[in-house]
Short mmCIF file of C-alpha atoms and ligand atoms in Angstrom, two decimals:
data_model
loop_
_atom_site.label_atom_id
_atom_site.label_comp_id
_atom_site.label_asym_id
_atom_site.label_seq_id
_atom_site.Cartn_x
_atom_site.Cartn_y
_atom_site.Cartn_z
CA MET Y 1 27.52 178.24 99.71
CA ARG Y 2 24.33 178.75 101.68
CA ILE Y 3 24.12 181.45 104.34
CA ASP Y 4 21.30 181.85 106.84
CA VAL Y 5 20.99 184.85 109.12
CA LEU Y 6 18.76 185.00 112.19
CA THR Y 7 17.92 188.59 113.08
CA LEU Y 8 15.18 190.84 114.45
CA PHE Y 9 15.92 193.36 111.70
CA PRO Y 10 15.88 191.62 108.28
CA LYS Y 11 15.61 194.91 106.37
CA MET Y 12 19.09 195.90 107.56
CA PHE Y 13 20.50 193.30 105.20
CA GLU Y 14 18.75 194.39 101.99
CA GLY Y 15 21.33 197.01 100.92
CA PRO Y 16 24.70 195.50 101.83
CA MET Y 17 23.69 191.94 100.88
CA GLY Y 18 21.84 192.99 97.74
CA GLU Y 19 24.21 195.41 96.07
CA SER Y 20 27.66 195.27 94.43
CA ILE Y 21 29.81 192.14 94.68
CA ILE Y 22 27.62 190.22 97.13
CA GLY Y 23 24.47 191.06 95.16
CA LYS Y 24 26.10 189.98 91.89
CA ALA Y 25 27.30 186.74 93.49
CA ARG Y 26 23.72 185.98 94.53
CA ASP Y 27 22.46 186.81 91.04
CA LYS Y 28 25.06 184.42 89.62
CA ASN Y 29 23.90 181.73 92.08
CA LEU Y 30 27.38 181.55 93.56
CA LEU Y 31 25.70 181.71 96.94
CA GLU Y 32 22.31 181.77 98.59
CA ILE Y 33 21.56 184.11 101.51
CA ASN Y 34 18.37 183.62 103.53
CA ILE Y 35 17.42 186.15 106.19
CA SER Y 36 14.91 185.07 108.82
CA ASN Y 37 13.32 187.01 111.66
CA PHE Y 38 13.42 184.80 114.74
CA ARG Y 39 10.53 186.81 116.17
CA ASP Y 40 8.37 184.83 113.72
CA PHE Y 41 9.21 181.71 115.72
CA ALA Y 42 8.25 183.07 119.17
CA ASP Y 43 5.71 180.72 120.78
CA ASN Y 44 3.67 183.38 122.56
CA LYS Y 45 0.85 185.47 121.18
CA HIS Y 46 2.70 188.73 121.67
CA LYS Y 47 5.73 187.33 119.80
CA THR Y 48 8.07 188.46 122.55
CA VAL Y 49 11.68 187.36 122.08
CA ASP Y 50 13.23 188.85 125.20
CA ASP Y 51 12.66 188.71 128.93
CA TYR Y 52 14.03 189.96 132.24
CA PRO Y 53 17.18 188.23 133.53
CA TYR Y 54 16.87 185.82 136.46
CA GLY Y 55 18.70 187.25 139.45
CA GLY Y 56 18.01 190.80 138.32
CA GLY Y 57 20.32 193.09 136.38
CA ALA Y 58 19.99 195.79 133.75
CA GLY Y 59 18.45 195.15 130.36
CA MET Y 60 16.64 192.26 128.73
CA LEU Y 61 17.93 188.94 127.44
CA LEU Y 62 17.09 187.14 124.22
CA LYS Y 63 15.03 184.04 124.97
CA VAL Y 64 16.26 180.65 123.73
CA GLN Y 65 13.01 179.31 122.27
CA PRO Y 66 12.54 181.60 119.22
CA ILE Y 67 16.15 181.12 118.12
CA TYR Y 68 16.02 177.39 118.83
CA ASP Y 69 12.89 176.94 116.69
CA ASN Y 70 14.29 179.16 113.93
CA LEU Y 71 17.40 176.95 113.84
CA LYS Y 72 15.21 173.85 113.73
CA ALA Y 73 13.36 175.23 110.71
CA ILE Y 74 16.69 175.88 108.95
CA GLU Y 75 17.85 172.38 109.85
CA ALA Y 76 14.65 170.89 108.42
CA LYS Y 77 15.36 172.57 105.05
CA ALA Y 78 18.94 171.31 104.84
CA PRO Y 79 19.24 168.31 107.23
CA THR Y 80 22.25 166.65 105.65
CA VAL Y 81 24.46 169.67 105.16
CA LYS Y 82 27.17 170.32 107.76
CA LYS Y 83 26.64 173.77 109.28
CA ARG Y 84 28.73 176.30 111.16
CA VAL Y 85 26.30 178.04 113.53
CA ILE Y 86 27.96 181.32 114.45
CA LEU Y 87 26.83 183.36 117.43
CA LEU Y 88 27.77 187.05 117.13
CA ASP Y 89 29.02 187.98 120.58
CA PRO Y 90 31.60 190.50 121.87
CA ALA Y 91 32.91 187.72 124.12
CA GLY Y 92 33.66 185.54 121.10
CA LYS Y 93 36.85 184.83 119.20
CA LYS Y 94 37.87 187.97 117.30
CA PHE Y 95 37.08 187.77 113.59
CA ASP Y 96 40.02 188.00 111.20
CA GLN Y 97 41.09 186.98 107.70
CA SER Y 98 42.02 183.46 108.79
CA ILE Y 99 38.48 182.91 110.10
CA ALA Y 100 37.06 184.32 106.84
CA GLU Y 101 39.23 181.82 104.93
CA GLU Y 102 38.00 179.00 107.19
CA PHE Y 103 34.35 180.01 106.72
CA ALA Y 104 34.85 180.23 102.94
CA GLN Y 105 35.50 176.48 102.93
CA GLU Y 106 32.13 175.70 104.52
CA GLU Y 107 28.95 174.64 102.73
CA HIS Y 108 26.48 176.30 105.09
CA LEU Y 109 26.97 179.21 107.49
CA VAL Y 110 24.31 180.29 109.98
CA PHE Y 111 24.73 183.66 111.75
CA ILE Y 112 22.76 184.54 114.89
CA CYS Y 113 22.59 188.29 115.52
CA GLY Y 114 22.36 189.40 119.13
CA HIS Y 115 20.32 192.28 120.46
CA TYR Y 116 19.32 193.85 123.79
CA GLU Y 117 21.61 193.13 126.73
CA GLY Y 118 22.59 189.69 125.56
CA TYR Y 119 21.59 186.03 125.18
CA ASP Y 120 20.17 183.41 127.52
CA GLU Y 121 23.31 181.35 128.21
CA ARG Y 122 21.65 178.16 126.93
CA ILE Y 123 21.77 179.54 123.37
CA ARG Y 124 25.49 178.74 123.40
CA SER Y 125 24.64 175.01 123.46
CA LEU Y 126 23.10 175.43 119.98
CA VAL Y 127 26.11 176.98 118.22
CA THR Y 128 29.46 175.80 116.86
CA ASP Y 129 31.26 179.16 117.03
CA GLU Y 130 31.11 182.39 119.04
CA ILE Y 131 32.71 185.20 117.04
CA SER Y 132 33.21 188.89 117.84
CA LEU Y 133 33.57 191.65 115.26
CA GLY Y 134 35.94 193.45 117.64
CA ASP Y 135 36.48 194.83 121.12
CA TYR Y 136 33.59 197.24 121.21
CA VAL Y 137 29.85 197.02 121.85
CA LEU Y 138 27.36 197.42 119.02
CA THR Y 139 23.59 197.91 119.16
CA GLY Y 140 23.17 194.52 117.51
CA GLY Y 141 25.03 191.72 115.79
CA GLU Y 142 23.71 192.58 112.32
CA LEU Y 143 26.61 194.76 111.16
CA GLY Y 144 29.03 192.14 112.45
CA ALA Y 145 27.26 189.42 110.47
CA MET Y 146 27.36 191.54 107.32
CA VAL Y 147 31.09 192.23 107.69
CA MET Y 148 31.82 188.54 108.24
CA ILE Y 149 29.65 187.54 105.27
CA ASP Y 150 31.35 190.14 103.06
CA ALA Y 151 34.88 189.09 104.04
CA THR Y 152 33.97 185.40 103.56
CA VAL Y 153 31.98 185.57 100.32
CA ARG Y 154 34.63 187.60 98.46
CA LEU Y 155 36.94 184.60 98.88
CA LEU Y 156 34.59 182.21 97.08
CA PRO Y 157 35.69 181.15 93.57
CA ASP Y 158 34.53 183.50 90.79
CA VAL Y 159 33.02 186.06 93.18
CA LEU Y 160 35.73 188.67 92.66
CA GLY Y 161 36.39 187.60 89.09
CA ASN Y 162 40.06 188.39 89.68
CA GLU Y 163 41.23 185.80 92.18
CA THR Y 164 44.71 187.24 92.48
CA SER Y 165 43.33 190.34 94.19
CA ALA Y 166 41.97 188.25 97.07
CA GLN Y 167 45.22 186.35 97.36
CA THR Y 168 47.39 189.48 97.51
CA ASP Y 169 45.20 191.57 99.82
CA SER Y 170 46.52 192.93 103.06
CA HIS Y 171 46.14 190.21 105.72
CA SER Y 172 45.82 187.48 103.09
CA THR Y 173 49.57 187.24 102.56
CA GLY Y 174 50.44 187.97 106.17
CA LEU Y 175 51.82 191.40 105.23
CA LEU Y 176 50.02 194.65 104.49
CA GLU Y 177 49.53 195.37 100.81
CA HIS Y 178 52.14 197.59 99.09
CA PRO Y 179 51.13 201.09 97.87
CA GLN Y 180 49.23 200.99 94.58
CA TYR Y 181 48.82 203.64 91.85
CA THR Y 182 46.77 204.14 88.71
CA ARG Y 183 46.59 206.87 86.03
CA PRO Y 184 47.48 209.72 85.82
CA ALA Y 185 51.26 209.38 86.29
CA GLU Y 186 51.26 212.71 88.14
CA PHE Y 187 48.47 214.33 90.15
CA ALA Y 188 48.82 217.62 92.04
CA GLY Y 189 52.58 217.29 91.87
CA MET Y 190 52.52 213.73 93.27
CA LYS Y 191 54.25 211.30 90.92
CA VAL Y 192 53.89 207.54 90.57
CA PRO Y 193 57.19 205.88 91.65
CA GLU Y 194 59.48 205.61 88.64
CA VAL Y 195 60.10 201.89 89.14
CA LEU Y 196 56.43 201.14 88.41
CA MET Y 197 56.60 203.00 85.11
CA ASN Y 198 59.62 201.21 83.62
CA GLY Y 199 57.99 197.79 83.21
CA ASN Y 200 60.88 195.72 84.61
CA HIS Y 201 58.84 193.03 86.40
CA LYS Y 202 61.69 191.79 88.61
CA LEU Y 203 62.39 195.32 89.87
CA ILE Y 204 58.69 195.99 90.33
CA GLU Y 205 58.17 192.80 92.35
CA SER Y 206 61.17 193.61 94.51
CA TRP Y 207 59.86 197.16 95.11
CA GLN Y 208 56.38 195.84 95.95
CA LEU Y 209 57.75 193.31 98.45
CA LYS Y 210 59.97 195.92 100.13
CA GLU Y 211 57.10 198.41 100.37
CA SER Y 212 54.83 195.71 101.84
CA LEU Y 213 57.48 195.06 104.44
CA ARG Y 214 57.88 198.81 105.09
CA ARG Y 215 54.15 199.36 105.53
CA THR Y 216 53.82 196.36 107.81
CA TYR Y 217 56.89 197.40 109.84
CA LEU Y 218 55.54 200.93 110.32
CA ARG Y 219 51.86 200.17 110.86
CA ARG Y 220 51.53 196.58 112.11
CA PRO Y 221 54.78 195.36 113.71
CA ASP Y 222 52.67 192.71 115.43
CA MET Y 223 52.06 191.06 112.05
CA LEU Y 224 55.74 191.19 111.16
CA ILE Y 225 56.76 189.33 114.32
CA LYS Y 226 54.67 186.35 113.16
CA PHE Y 227 55.83 186.45 109.54
CA PRO Y 228 58.41 183.89 108.32
CA LEU Y 229 60.98 186.24 106.73
CA THR Y 230 63.25 184.94 103.99
CA LYS Y 231 66.91 186.01 103.86
CA GLU Y 232 65.98 188.49 101.12
CA MET Y 233 63.22 189.93 103.31
CA GLU Y 234 65.50 190.21 106.33
CA LYS Y 235 67.97 192.19 104.18
CA MET Y 236 65.18 194.45 102.95
CA LEU Y 237 63.93 194.97 106.51
CA ALA Y 238 67.40 195.98 107.68
CA GLU Y 239 67.51 198.56 104.86
CA ILE Y 240 64.02 199.79 105.80
CA LYS Y 241 64.97 200.24 109.45
CA GLN Y 242 67.97 202.33 108.38
CA GLU Y 243 65.88 204.36 105.93
CA GLU Y 244 63.14 204.99 108.46
CA LYS Y 245 65.63 206.23 111.04
CA LYS Y 246 66.58 209.24 108.86
N1 4GS M 301 31.32 193.32 119.16
C1 4GS M 301 30.42 192.38 118.70
N2 4GS M 301 30.74 191.37 117.86
O1 4GS M 301 29.64 190.66 117.65
N3 4GS M 301 28.58 191.18 118.30
C2 4GS M 301 29.05 192.26 118.96
C3 4GS M 301 28.25 193.15 119.82
O2 4GS M 301 28.72 194.17 120.27
N4 4GS M 301 26.99 192.75 120.06
C4 4GS M 301 26.09 193.54 120.91
C5 4GS M 301 26.37 193.22 122.38
C6 4GS M 301 25.36 193.95 123.24
N5 4GS M 301 24.00 193.63 122.84
C7 4GS M 301 23.70 193.95 121.47
C8 4GS M 301 24.66 193.23 120.54
#
């Protein structure tokens, strides 16, 4: 996968996109990330990328031209590859695991990071997607782009090195992940549930499913409404509702 990011602050990406799992994936050539500063493409001598809004109003808007020419330069390097050009915008579709899974299937992702008050509206004609990190306002789109890249890249083959962990994550299965424990068996008086210590895989799987259902029921009932429950799950959920009443 190739990822291009258009930003005014390239240095923001050095840490998060250079360390740990993403950094190792780049070292292993599992993906290529190119960060470009669209200020470099501004066609005026002062390299300005923003201007006052027509009709007045607070703040400055990002001009189209620098971003347009930056996109053209990216296109020139990879003309045949199908691209998803993603505009980071609080008015966009809210990012979630299903979008990460969709992006992970793509060959080439291009992220445009907003700044200032917003974009010249004509920038929207250049993009395929408008995606929001969430219902809040950030100082720029950079952190949103990094979160989306992180959530997407970890789904690529061989990036995690343990594919099952991506497939069983919260939000990947449609339920929240069950509680997990590691050594020691007891810490500060808190013991690991006995069922996990006895090695009976069928009992363990049943416990894990029930605890996923419990956690989802208690924390994210909105996810449960959408989940296709089996008869076994419906029985477990009925037990959970009784248990949680006490
Ligand atoms: N939420 C968001 N998801 O993507 N971008 C988001 C965002 O808040 N962008 C800011 C909007 C105001 N101007 C600076 C950028």
